[in-house]
PDB file of C-alpha atoms and ligand atoms in Angstrom:
ATOM      1  CA  UNK A  16     -22.665  -7.473  25.263  1.00  0.00           C
ATOM      2  CA  UNK A  17     -20.267  -4.548  25.110  1.00  0.00           C
ATOM      3  CA  UNK A  18     -19.287  -5.430  21.553  1.00  0.00           C
ATOM      4  CA  UNK A  19     -22.908  -4.956  20.406  1.00  0.00           C
ATOM      5  CA  UNK A  20     -22.867  -1.393  21.689  1.00  0.00           C
ATOM      6  CA  UNK A  21     -19.540  -0.651  20.024  1.00  0.00           C
ATOM      7  CA  UNK A  22     -21.114  -0.888  16.553  1.00  0.00           C
ATOM      8  CA  UNK A  23     -18.354  -0.536  13.982  1.00  0.00           C
ATOM      9  CA  UNK A  24     -15.673  -1.750  16.384  1.00  0.00           C
ATOM     10  CA  UNK A  25     -17.603  -4.988  16.834  1.00  0.00           C
ATOM     11  CA  UNK A  26     -17.011  -5.700  13.131  1.00  0.00           C
ATOM     12  CA  UNK A  27     -13.300  -5.397  13.743  1.00  0.00           C
ATOM     13  CA  UNK A  28     -10.667  -2.828  12.965  1.00  0.00           C
ATOM     14  CA  UNK A  29     -10.376  -2.268   9.243  1.00  0.00           C
ATOM     15  CA  UNK A  30      -7.349  -0.482   7.797  1.00  0.00           C
ATOM     16  CA  UNK A  31      -6.510   0.628   4.265  1.00  0.00           C
ATOM     17  CA  UNK A  32      -2.949   0.491   2.938  1.00  0.00           C
ATOM     18  CA  UNK A  33      -3.126   2.675  -0.192  1.00  0.00           C
ATOM     19  CA  UNK A  34      -0.486   3.222  -2.847  1.00  0.00           C
ATOM     20  CA  UNK A  35       0.643   2.807  -6.435  1.00  0.00           C
ATOM     21  CA  UNK A  36       2.403  -0.560  -5.949  1.00  0.00           C
ATOM     22  CA  UNK A  37       3.982  -0.399  -9.429  1.00  0.00           C
ATOM     23  CA  UNK A  38       5.095  -3.065  -8.603  1.00  0.00           C
ATOM     24  CA  UNK A  39       4.854  -4.352  -5.016  1.00  0.00           C
ATOM     25  CA  UNK A  40       8.311  -4.560  -3.357  1.00  0.00           C
ATOM     26  CA  UNK A  41       9.580  -6.497  -0.358  1.00  0.00           C
ATOM     27  CA  UNK A  42       9.336  -3.207   1.563  1.00  0.00           C
ATOM     28  CA  UNK A  43       5.583  -3.054   0.861  1.00  0.00           C
ATOM     29  CA  UNK A  44       5.269  -6.713   1.806  1.00  0.00           C
ATOM     30  CA  UNK A  45       7.043  -6.094   5.104  1.00  0.00           C
ATOM     31  CA  UNK A  46       4.520  -3.353   5.864  1.00  0.00           C
ATOM     32  CA  UNK A  47       1.595  -5.555   4.846  1.00  0.00           C
ATOM     33  CA  UNK A  48       2.801  -8.210   7.276  1.00  0.00           C
ATOM     34  CA  UNK A  49       3.093  -5.678  10.109  1.00  0.00           C
ATOM     35  CA  UNK A  50      -0.336  -4.215   9.269  1.00  0.00           C
ATOM     36  CA  UNK A  51      -1.958  -7.638   9.099  1.00  0.00           C
ATOM     37  CA  UNK A  52      -0.848  -8.268  12.689  1.00  0.00           C
ATOM     38  CA  UNK A  53      -2.273  -4.954  13.918  1.00  0.00           C
ATOM     39  CA  UNK A  54      -5.696  -4.916  12.258  1.00  0.00           C
ATOM     40  CA  UNK A  55      -8.535  -7.379  11.808  1.00  0.00           C
ATOM     41  CA  UNK A  56      -8.753  -6.604   8.089  1.00  0.00           C
ATOM     42  CA  UNK A  57      -6.152  -4.896   5.961  1.00  0.00           C
ATOM     43  CA  UNK A  58      -7.212  -3.719   2.498  1.00  0.00           C
ATOM     44  CA  UNK A  59      -4.260  -3.046   0.204  1.00  0.00           C
ATOM     45  CA  UNK A  60      -5.674  -0.683  -2.380  1.00  0.00           C
ATOM     46  CA  UNK A  61      -4.212   0.651  -5.613  1.00  0.00           C
ATOM     47  CA  UNK A  62      -4.994   4.186  -6.760  1.00  0.00           C
ATOM     48  CA  UNK A  63      -6.488   4.337 -10.278  1.00  0.00           C
ATOM     49  CA  UNK A  64      -4.673   7.391 -11.576  1.00  0.00           C
ATOM     50  CA  UNK A  65      -5.175   8.365 -15.219  1.00  0.00           C
ATOM     51  CA  UNK A  66      -2.358  10.929 -15.035  1.00  0.00           C
ATOM     52  CA  UNK A  67       0.407   8.465 -14.168  1.00  0.00           C
ATOM     53  CA  UNK A  68       2.148   6.259 -16.739  1.00  0.00           C
ATOM     54  CA  UNK A  69       2.569   3.012 -14.794  1.00  0.00           C
ATOM     55  CA  UNK A  70       4.688   0.071 -15.911  1.00  0.00           C
ATOM     56  CA  UNK A  71       1.891  -2.354 -14.968  1.00  0.00           C
ATOM     57  CA  UNK A  72      -1.859  -1.783 -15.374  1.00  0.00           C
ATOM     58  CA  UNK A  73      -4.016  -1.614 -12.246  1.00  0.00           C
ATOM     59  CA  UNK A  74      -5.329  -5.108 -13.036  1.00  0.00           C
ATOM     60  CA  UNK A  75      -1.785  -6.499 -13.364  1.00  0.00           C
ATOM     61  CA  UNK A  76      -0.743  -4.830 -10.096  1.00  0.00           C
ATOM     62  CA  UNK A  77      -3.806  -6.220  -8.318  1.00  0.00           C
ATOM     63  CA  UNK A  78      -3.020  -9.682  -9.648  1.00  0.00           C
ATOM     64  CA  UNK A  79       0.609  -9.441  -8.475  1.00  0.00           C
ATOM     65  CA  UNK A  80      -0.412  -8.174  -5.043  1.00  0.00           C
ATOM     66  CA  UNK A  81      -3.042 -10.905  -4.685  1.00  0.00           C
ATOM     67  CA  UNK A  82      -0.385 -13.510  -5.468  1.00  0.00           C
ATOM     68  CA  UNK A  83       2.059 -12.296  -2.813  1.00  0.00           C
ATOM     69  CA  UNK A  84      -0.487 -11.691  -0.012  1.00  0.00           C
ATOM     70  CA  UNK A  85      -2.278 -14.987  -0.556  1.00  0.00           C
ATOM     71  CA  UNK A  86      -0.967 -16.416   2.738  1.00  0.00           C
ATOM     72  CA  UNK A  87      -2.368 -13.564   4.878  1.00  0.00           C
ATOM     73  CA  UNK A  88      -5.980 -14.554   5.637  1.00  0.00           C
ATOM     74  CA  UNK A  89      -7.008 -11.027   6.696  1.00  0.00           C
ATOM     75  CA  UNK A  90      -5.441  -9.123   3.772  1.00  0.00           C
ATOM     76  CA  UNK A  91      -7.467  -8.164   0.673  1.00  0.00           C
ATOM     77  CA  UNK A  92      -6.506  -6.402  -2.538  1.00  0.00           C
ATOM     78  CA  UNK A  93      -8.650  -3.698  -4.109  1.00  0.00           C
ATOM     79  CA  UNK A  94      -8.404  -0.484  -6.152  1.00  0.00           C
ATOM     80  CA  UNK A  95      -9.942   2.945  -5.741  1.00  0.00           C
ATOM     81  CA  UNK A  96     -10.382   6.273  -7.448  1.00  0.00           C
ATOM     82  CA  UNK A  97     -11.221   9.684  -6.039  1.00  0.00           C
ATOM     83  CA  UNK A  98     -10.521  10.738  -2.495  1.00  0.00           C
ATOM     84  CA  UNK A  99      -8.808   8.155  -0.319  1.00  0.00           C
ATOM     85  CA  UNK A 100     -10.735   9.161   2.817  1.00  0.00           C
ATOM     86  CA  UNK A 101     -14.091   8.772   1.019  1.00  0.00           C
ATOM     87  CA  UNK A 102     -13.053   5.320  -0.146  1.00  0.00           C
ATOM     88  CA  UNK A 103     -11.970   4.431   3.418  1.00  0.00           C
ATOM     89  CA  UNK A 104     -15.330   5.643   4.731  1.00  0.00           C
ATOM     90  CA  UNK A 105     -17.202   3.491   2.185  1.00  0.00           C
ATOM     91  CA  UNK A 106     -15.162   0.473   3.284  1.00  0.00           C
ATOM     92  CA  UNK A 107     -15.873   1.134   6.977  1.00  0.00           C
ATOM     93  CA  UNK A 108     -12.144   1.636   7.617  1.00  0.00           C
ATOM     94  CA  UNK A 109     -10.989   3.904  10.421  1.00  0.00           C
ATOM     95  CA  UNK A 110      -7.259   3.735   9.712  1.00  0.00           C
ATOM     96  CA  UNK A 111      -4.969   4.559   6.792  1.00  0.00           C
ATOM     97  CA  UNK A 112      -1.585   2.834   6.883  1.00  0.00           C
ATOM     98  CA  UNK A 113       1.444   4.458   5.280  1.00  0.00           C
ATOM     99  CA  UNK A 114       5.086   3.463   5.396  1.00  0.00           C
ATOM    100  CA  UNK A 115       7.903   5.795   6.375  1.00  0.00           C
ATOM    101  CA  UNK A 116      11.391   4.854   5.230  1.00  0.00           C
ATOM    102  CA  UNK A 117      13.444   7.922   6.024  1.00  0.00           C
ATOM    103  CA  UNK A 118      13.045  11.509   7.208  1.00  0.00           C
ATOM    104  CA  UNK A 119      12.689  12.514   3.545  1.00  0.00           C
ATOM    105  CA  UNK A 120       9.331  10.687   3.353  1.00  0.00           C
ATOM    106  CA  UNK A 121       8.004  12.500   6.377  1.00  0.00           C
ATOM    107  CA  UNK A 122       7.122  15.918   4.962  1.00  0.00           C
ATOM    108  CA  UNK A 123       4.990  14.575   2.096  1.00  0.00           C
ATOM    109  CA  UNK A 124       3.358  11.990   4.328  1.00  0.00           C
ATOM    110  CA  UNK A 125       2.609  14.530   7.064  1.00  0.00           C
ATOM    111  CA  UNK A 126       0.994  16.864   4.530  1.00  0.00           C
ATOM    112  CA  UNK A 127      -1.213  14.069   3.176  1.00  0.00           C
ATOM    113  CA  UNK A 128      -2.121  12.823   6.662  1.00  0.00           C
ATOM    114  CA  UNK A 129      -3.124  16.302   7.827  1.00  0.00           C
ATOM    115  CA  UNK A 130      -5.163  16.961   4.680  1.00  0.00           C
ATOM    116  CA  UNK A 131      -6.898  13.603   5.081  1.00  0.00           C
ATOM    117  CA  UNK A 132      -7.588  14.423   8.732  1.00  0.00           C
ATOM    118  CA  UNK A 133      -9.088  17.780   7.735  1.00  0.00           C
ATOM    119  CA  UNK A 134     -11.311  16.039   5.188  1.00  0.00           C
ATOM    120  CA  UNK A 135     -12.467  13.278   7.544  1.00  0.00           C
ATOM    121  CA  UNK A 136     -11.289  13.746  11.157  1.00  0.00           C
ATOM    122  CA  UNK A 137     -12.608  10.349  12.229  1.00  0.00           C
ATOM    123  CA  UNK A 138     -10.064   8.532  10.035  1.00  0.00           C
ATOM    124  CA  UNK A 139      -6.569   8.195  11.508  1.00  0.00           C
ATOM    125  CA  UNK A 140      -3.320   7.776   9.592  1.00  0.00           C
ATOM    126  CA  UNK A 141      -0.874   5.338  11.123  1.00  0.00           C
ATOM    127  CA  UNK A 142       2.759   5.403  10.014  1.00  0.00           C
ATOM    128  CA  UNK A 143       4.658   2.151  10.108  1.00  0.00           C
ATOM    129  CA  UNK A 144       8.415   1.821   9.769  1.00  0.00           C
ATOM    130  CA  UNK A 145       9.484  -0.804   7.273  1.00  0.00           C
ATOM    131  CA  UNK A 146      12.312  -3.085   8.392  1.00  0.00           C
ATOM    132  CA  UNK A 147      15.674  -1.312   8.072  1.00  0.00           C
ATOM    133  CA  UNK A 148      16.724  -3.803   5.403  1.00  0.00           C
ATOM    134  CA  UNK A 149      14.116  -2.173   3.140  1.00  0.00           C
ATOM    135  CA  UNK A 150      14.678   1.468   4.037  1.00  0.00           C
ATOM    136  CA  UNK A 151      16.303   2.286   0.672  1.00  0.00           C
ATOM    137  CA  UNK A 152      13.783   0.389  -1.436  1.00  0.00           C
ATOM    138  CA  UNK A 153      11.219   1.925  -3.773  1.00  0.00           C
ATOM    139  CA  UNK A 154       9.308   0.673  -6.825  1.00  0.00           C
ATOM    140  CA  UNK A 155      10.860   3.508  -8.870  1.00  0.00           C
ATOM    141  CA  UNK A 156      14.441   2.514  -8.003  1.00  0.00           C
ATOM    142  CA  UNK A 157      13.784  -1.191  -8.577  1.00  0.00           C
ATOM    143  CA  UNK A 158      12.499  -0.388 -12.095  1.00  0.00           C
ATOM    144  CA  UNK A 159      15.504   1.853 -12.751  1.00  0.00           C
ATOM    145  CA  UNK A 160      18.029  -0.734 -11.556  1.00  0.00           C
ATOM    146  CA  UNK A 161      16.577  -3.592 -13.610  1.00  0.00           C
ATOM    147  CA  UNK A 162      16.234  -1.452 -16.741  1.00  0.00           C
ATOM    148  CA  UNK A 163      19.932  -0.544 -16.446  1.00  0.00           C
ATOM    149  CA  UNK A 164      20.957  -4.184 -16.117  1.00  0.00           C
ATOM    150  CA  UNK A 165      21.326  -4.338 -12.321  1.00  0.00           C
ATOM    151  CA  UNK A 166      20.413  -7.243 -10.071  1.00  0.00           C
ATOM    152  CA  UNK A 167      17.115  -6.765  -8.211  1.00  0.00           C
ATOM    153  CA  UNK A 168      17.135 -10.117  -6.445  1.00  0.00           C
ATOM    154  CA  UNK A 169      15.795  -9.740  -2.890  1.00  0.00           C
ATOM    155  CA  UNK A 170      14.150  -6.379  -3.601  1.00  0.00           C
ATOM    156  CA  UNK A 171      10.824  -7.784  -4.807  1.00  0.00           C
ATOM    157  CA  UNK A 172       9.070 -11.137  -4.261  1.00  0.00           C
ATOM    158  CA  UNK A 173      10.271 -13.763  -6.774  1.00  0.00           C
ATOM    159  CA  UNK A 174       7.110 -13.874  -8.943  1.00  0.00           C
ATOM    160  CA  UNK A 175       7.345 -10.082  -9.276  1.00  0.00           C
ATOM    161  CA  UNK A 176      11.019 -10.330 -10.260  1.00  0.00           C
ATOM    162  CA  UNK A 177       9.988 -12.668 -13.089  1.00  0.00           C
ATOM    163  CA  UNK A 178       7.243 -10.277 -14.240  1.00  0.00           C
ATOM    164  CA  UNK A 179       9.654  -7.348 -14.181  1.00  0.00           C
ATOM    165  CA  UNK A 180      12.221  -9.243 -16.223  1.00  0.00           C
ATOM    166  CA  UNK A 181       9.575 -10.162 -18.811  1.00  0.00           C
ATOM    167  CA  UNK A 182       8.283  -6.600 -19.031  1.00  0.00           C
ATOM    168  CA  UNK A 183      11.553  -4.676 -18.996  1.00  0.00           C
ATOM    169  CA  UNK A 184      14.325  -6.867 -20.356  1.00  0.00           C
TER     170      UNK A 184
HETATM  171  O1  PNS B  22       2.364   4.931  -3.437  1.00  0.00           O
HETATM  172  P1  PNS B  22       2.059   6.392  -3.535  1.00  0.00           P
HETATM  173  O2  PNS B  22       2.056   6.814  -4.989  1.00  0.00           O
HETATM  174  O3  PNS B  22       2.959   7.231  -2.690  1.00  0.00           O
HETATM  175  O4  PNS B  22       0.559   6.590  -2.967  1.00  0.00           O
HETATM  176  C1  PNS B  22      -0.035   7.870  -2.922  1.00  0.00           C
HETATM  177  C2  PNS B  22      -1.536   7.774  -2.560  1.00  0.00           C
HETATM  178  C3  PNS B  22      -2.259   6.814  -3.472  1.00  0.00           C
HETATM  179  C4  PNS B  22      -1.677   7.304  -1.130  1.00  0.00           C
HETATM  180  C5  PNS B  22      -2.123   9.217  -2.692  1.00  0.00           C
HETATM  181  O5  PNS B  22      -1.773   9.761  -3.915  1.00  0.00           O
HETATM  182  C6  PNS B  22      -3.639   9.266  -2.533  1.00  0.00           C
HETATM  183  O6  PNS B  22      -4.162   9.006  -1.482  1.00  0.00           O
HETATM  184  N1  PNS B  22      -4.350   9.613  -3.614  1.00  0.00           N
HETATM  185  C7  PNS B  22      -5.804   9.624  -3.643  1.00  0.00           C
HETATM  186  C8  PNS B  22      -6.352  11.031  -3.876  1.00  0.00           C
HETATM  187  C9  PNS B  22      -6.518  11.762  -2.578  1.00  0.00           C
HETATM  188  O7  PNS B  22      -7.202  11.335  -1.663  1.00  0.00           O
HETATM  189  N2  PNS B  22      -5.865  12.947  -2.471  1.00  0.00           N
HETATM  190  C10 PNS B  22      -5.837  13.768  -1.280  1.00  0.00           C
HETATM  191  C11 PNS B  22      -4.882  13.155  -0.276  1.00  0.00           C
HETATM  192  S1  PNS B  22      -4.005  14.354   0.557  1.00  0.00           S
END
């Protein structure tokens, strides 16, 4: 009967993994896999940002993400605009997941986590370390490498590699 009293917890632990995902890399996928093992539901959500000039539209990025997370039964793909913590609250999520690759990520991530905590103290940010094989990987670098003729095999899931080739080459 305890679970009835717990209210939100009885519906399971919901976490949001927010980002730009332009496009999803194997580093993101590694984090999604880790997050899917830690939470009952993991919502991977793309920020709708009018000020950024993405390579892929939000709809294309959602489609690509949906394709590569298909085999995780507790992972969903969504998009959001406005404040991340308000979106998390609407979704009933108590946790924000962010990846840390190197010390250089830490300052920006700490600042965001503390601001988010100030805005909604009940929502926790959890930092996950991607596998070391992905510690150098970013969507920005993958796009740069392929546009300069480099080989991006192994950096992104295969269907994403195909999409990148079609879009850039
Ligand atoms: O993949 P990114 O671009 O590093 O993701 C950044 C993201 C989407 C997590 C961040 O820009 C964000 O949360 N934006 C939503 C607006 C917001 O809540 N701003 C205040 C957070 S400190």
